[in-house]
PDB file of C-alpha atoms in Angstrom:
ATOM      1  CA  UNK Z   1     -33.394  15.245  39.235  1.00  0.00           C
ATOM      2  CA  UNK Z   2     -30.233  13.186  40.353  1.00  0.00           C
ATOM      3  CA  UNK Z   3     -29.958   9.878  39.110  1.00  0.00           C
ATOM      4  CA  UNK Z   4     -30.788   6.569  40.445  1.00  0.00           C
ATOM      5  CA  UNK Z   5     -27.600   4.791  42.111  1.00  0.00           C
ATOM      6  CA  UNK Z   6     -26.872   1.506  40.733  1.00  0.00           C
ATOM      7  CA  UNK Z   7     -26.234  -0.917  44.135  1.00  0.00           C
ATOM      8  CA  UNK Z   8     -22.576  -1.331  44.562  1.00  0.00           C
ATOM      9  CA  UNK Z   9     -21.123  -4.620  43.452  1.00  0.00           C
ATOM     10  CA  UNK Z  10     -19.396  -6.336  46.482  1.00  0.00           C
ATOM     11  CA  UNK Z  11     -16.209  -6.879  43.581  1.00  0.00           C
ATOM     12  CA  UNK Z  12     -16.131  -3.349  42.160  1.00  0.00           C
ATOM     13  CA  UNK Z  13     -12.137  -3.527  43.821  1.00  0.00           C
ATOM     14  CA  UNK Z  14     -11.208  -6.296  42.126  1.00  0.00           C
ATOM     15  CA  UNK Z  15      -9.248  -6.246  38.952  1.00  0.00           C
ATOM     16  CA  UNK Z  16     -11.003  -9.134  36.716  1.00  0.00           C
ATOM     17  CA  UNK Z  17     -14.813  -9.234  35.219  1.00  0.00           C
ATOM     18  CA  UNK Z  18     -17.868  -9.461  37.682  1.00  0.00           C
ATOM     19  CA  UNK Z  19     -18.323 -12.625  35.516  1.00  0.00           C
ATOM     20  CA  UNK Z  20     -15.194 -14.600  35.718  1.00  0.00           C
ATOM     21  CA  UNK Z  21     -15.776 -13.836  39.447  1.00  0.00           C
ATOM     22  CA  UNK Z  22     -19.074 -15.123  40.049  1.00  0.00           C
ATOM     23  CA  UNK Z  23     -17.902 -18.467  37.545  1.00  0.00           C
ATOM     24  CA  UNK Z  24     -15.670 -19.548  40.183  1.00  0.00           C
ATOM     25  CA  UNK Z  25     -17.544 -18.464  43.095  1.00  0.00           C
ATOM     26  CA  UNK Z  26     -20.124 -20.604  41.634  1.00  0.00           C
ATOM     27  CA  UNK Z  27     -17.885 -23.420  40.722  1.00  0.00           C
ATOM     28  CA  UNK Z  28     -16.574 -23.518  44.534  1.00  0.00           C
ATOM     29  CA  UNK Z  29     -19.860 -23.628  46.019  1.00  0.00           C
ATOM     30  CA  UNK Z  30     -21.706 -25.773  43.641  1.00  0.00           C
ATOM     31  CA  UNK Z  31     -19.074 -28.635  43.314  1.00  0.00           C
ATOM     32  CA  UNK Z  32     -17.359 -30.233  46.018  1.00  0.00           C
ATOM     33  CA  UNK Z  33     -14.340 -28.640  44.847  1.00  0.00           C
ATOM     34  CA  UNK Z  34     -10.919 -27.630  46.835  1.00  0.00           C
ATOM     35  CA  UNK Z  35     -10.003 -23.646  46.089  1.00  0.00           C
ATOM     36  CA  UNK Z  36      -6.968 -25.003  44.693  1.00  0.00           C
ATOM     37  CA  UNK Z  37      -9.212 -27.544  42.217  1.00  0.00           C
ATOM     38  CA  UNK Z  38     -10.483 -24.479  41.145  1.00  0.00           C
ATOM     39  CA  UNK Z  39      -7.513 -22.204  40.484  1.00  0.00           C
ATOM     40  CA  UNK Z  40      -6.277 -25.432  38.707  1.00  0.00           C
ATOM     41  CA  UNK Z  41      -9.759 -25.964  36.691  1.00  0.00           C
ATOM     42  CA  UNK Z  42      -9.568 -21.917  36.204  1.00  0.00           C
ATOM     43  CA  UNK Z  43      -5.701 -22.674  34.898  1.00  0.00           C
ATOM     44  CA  UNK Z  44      -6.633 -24.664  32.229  1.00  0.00           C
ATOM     45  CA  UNK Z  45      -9.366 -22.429  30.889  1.00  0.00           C
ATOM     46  CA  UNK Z  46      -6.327 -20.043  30.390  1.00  0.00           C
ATOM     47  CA  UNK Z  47      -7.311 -17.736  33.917  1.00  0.00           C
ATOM     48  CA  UNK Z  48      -4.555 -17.510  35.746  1.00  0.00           C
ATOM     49  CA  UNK Z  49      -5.331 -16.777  39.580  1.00  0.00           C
ATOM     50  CA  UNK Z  50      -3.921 -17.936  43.168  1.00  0.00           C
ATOM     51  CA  UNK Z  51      -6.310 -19.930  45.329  1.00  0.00           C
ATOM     52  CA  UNK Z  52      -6.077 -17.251  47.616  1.00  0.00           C
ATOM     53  CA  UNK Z  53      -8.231 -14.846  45.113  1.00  0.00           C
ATOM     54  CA  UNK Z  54     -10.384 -17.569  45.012  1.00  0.00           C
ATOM     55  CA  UNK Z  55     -11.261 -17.643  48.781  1.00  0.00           C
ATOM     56  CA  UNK Z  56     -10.976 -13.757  48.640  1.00  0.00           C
ATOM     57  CA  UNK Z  57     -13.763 -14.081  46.204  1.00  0.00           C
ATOM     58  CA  UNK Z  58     -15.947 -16.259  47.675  1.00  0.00           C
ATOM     59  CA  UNK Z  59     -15.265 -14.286  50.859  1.00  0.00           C
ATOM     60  CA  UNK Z  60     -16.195 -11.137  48.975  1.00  0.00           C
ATOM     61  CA  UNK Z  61     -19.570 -12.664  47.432  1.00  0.00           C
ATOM     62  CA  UNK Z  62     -20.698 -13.806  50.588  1.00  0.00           C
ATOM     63  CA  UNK Z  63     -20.292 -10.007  52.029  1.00  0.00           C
ATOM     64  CA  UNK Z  64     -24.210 -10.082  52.321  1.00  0.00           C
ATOM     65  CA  UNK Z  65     -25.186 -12.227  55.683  1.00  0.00           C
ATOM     66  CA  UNK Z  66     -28.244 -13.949  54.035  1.00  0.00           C
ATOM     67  CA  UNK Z  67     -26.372 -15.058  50.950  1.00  0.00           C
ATOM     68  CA  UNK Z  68     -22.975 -15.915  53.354  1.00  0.00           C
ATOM     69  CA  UNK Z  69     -25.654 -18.204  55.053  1.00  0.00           C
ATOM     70  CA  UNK Z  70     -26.781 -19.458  51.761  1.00  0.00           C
ATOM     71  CA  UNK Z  71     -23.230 -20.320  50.541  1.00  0.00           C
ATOM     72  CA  UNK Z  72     -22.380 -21.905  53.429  1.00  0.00           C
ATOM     73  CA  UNK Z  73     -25.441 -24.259  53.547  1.00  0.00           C
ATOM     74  CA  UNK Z  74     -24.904 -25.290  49.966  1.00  0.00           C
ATOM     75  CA  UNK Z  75     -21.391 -25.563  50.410  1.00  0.00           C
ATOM     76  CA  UNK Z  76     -22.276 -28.515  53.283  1.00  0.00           C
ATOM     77  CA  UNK Z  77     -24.920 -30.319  51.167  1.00  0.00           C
ATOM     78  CA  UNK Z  78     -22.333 -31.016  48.631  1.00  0.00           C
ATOM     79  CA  UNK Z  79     -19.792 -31.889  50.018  1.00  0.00           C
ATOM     80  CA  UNK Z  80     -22.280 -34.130  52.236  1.00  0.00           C
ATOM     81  CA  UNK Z  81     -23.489 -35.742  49.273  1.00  0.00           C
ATOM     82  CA  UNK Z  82     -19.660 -36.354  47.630  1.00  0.00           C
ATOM     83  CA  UNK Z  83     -18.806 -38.096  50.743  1.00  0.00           C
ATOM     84  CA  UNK Z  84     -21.932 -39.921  50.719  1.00  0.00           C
ATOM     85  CA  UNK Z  85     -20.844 -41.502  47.444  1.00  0.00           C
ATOM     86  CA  UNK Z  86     -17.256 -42.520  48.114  1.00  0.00           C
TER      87      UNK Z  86
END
């Protein structure tokens, strides 16, 4: 009986952990952060990345069209609501 396939992770190319990854996908989409806020936030927590690996990332985690949609929405609501405040 073969086995059962586990579903491909859309970061199984990149070098660093599937959860440092989804940390700063997550911290770019939640917070109305720039990707270089986030390679600087990342910095400080002793991760050393480019903002480009950051938007390859986020790029990378939005691979599936529904969640791509999904990111995208949130992504507007928040930064909506930050300039809303200002």
């Amino acid at each position: 009986m073969p086995r059962p396939r586990k579903p491909a992770s859309p970061f199984r190319y990149f070098n660093s952990s599937p959860e440092v990854i989804w940390l700063v996908v997550l911290m770019y989409v939640r917070f109305p952060l720039s990707l270089r806020n986030v390679e600087d936030l990342l910095f400080e927590r002793g991760i050393d990345i480019r903002h480009e690996t950051v938007r390859l990332w986020v790029e990378a985690g939005a691979a599936d069209q529904q969640c791509s949609q999904a990111i995208v929405a949130q992504r507007r609501r928040v930064v909506l609501a930050a300039a809303m405040m200002h």
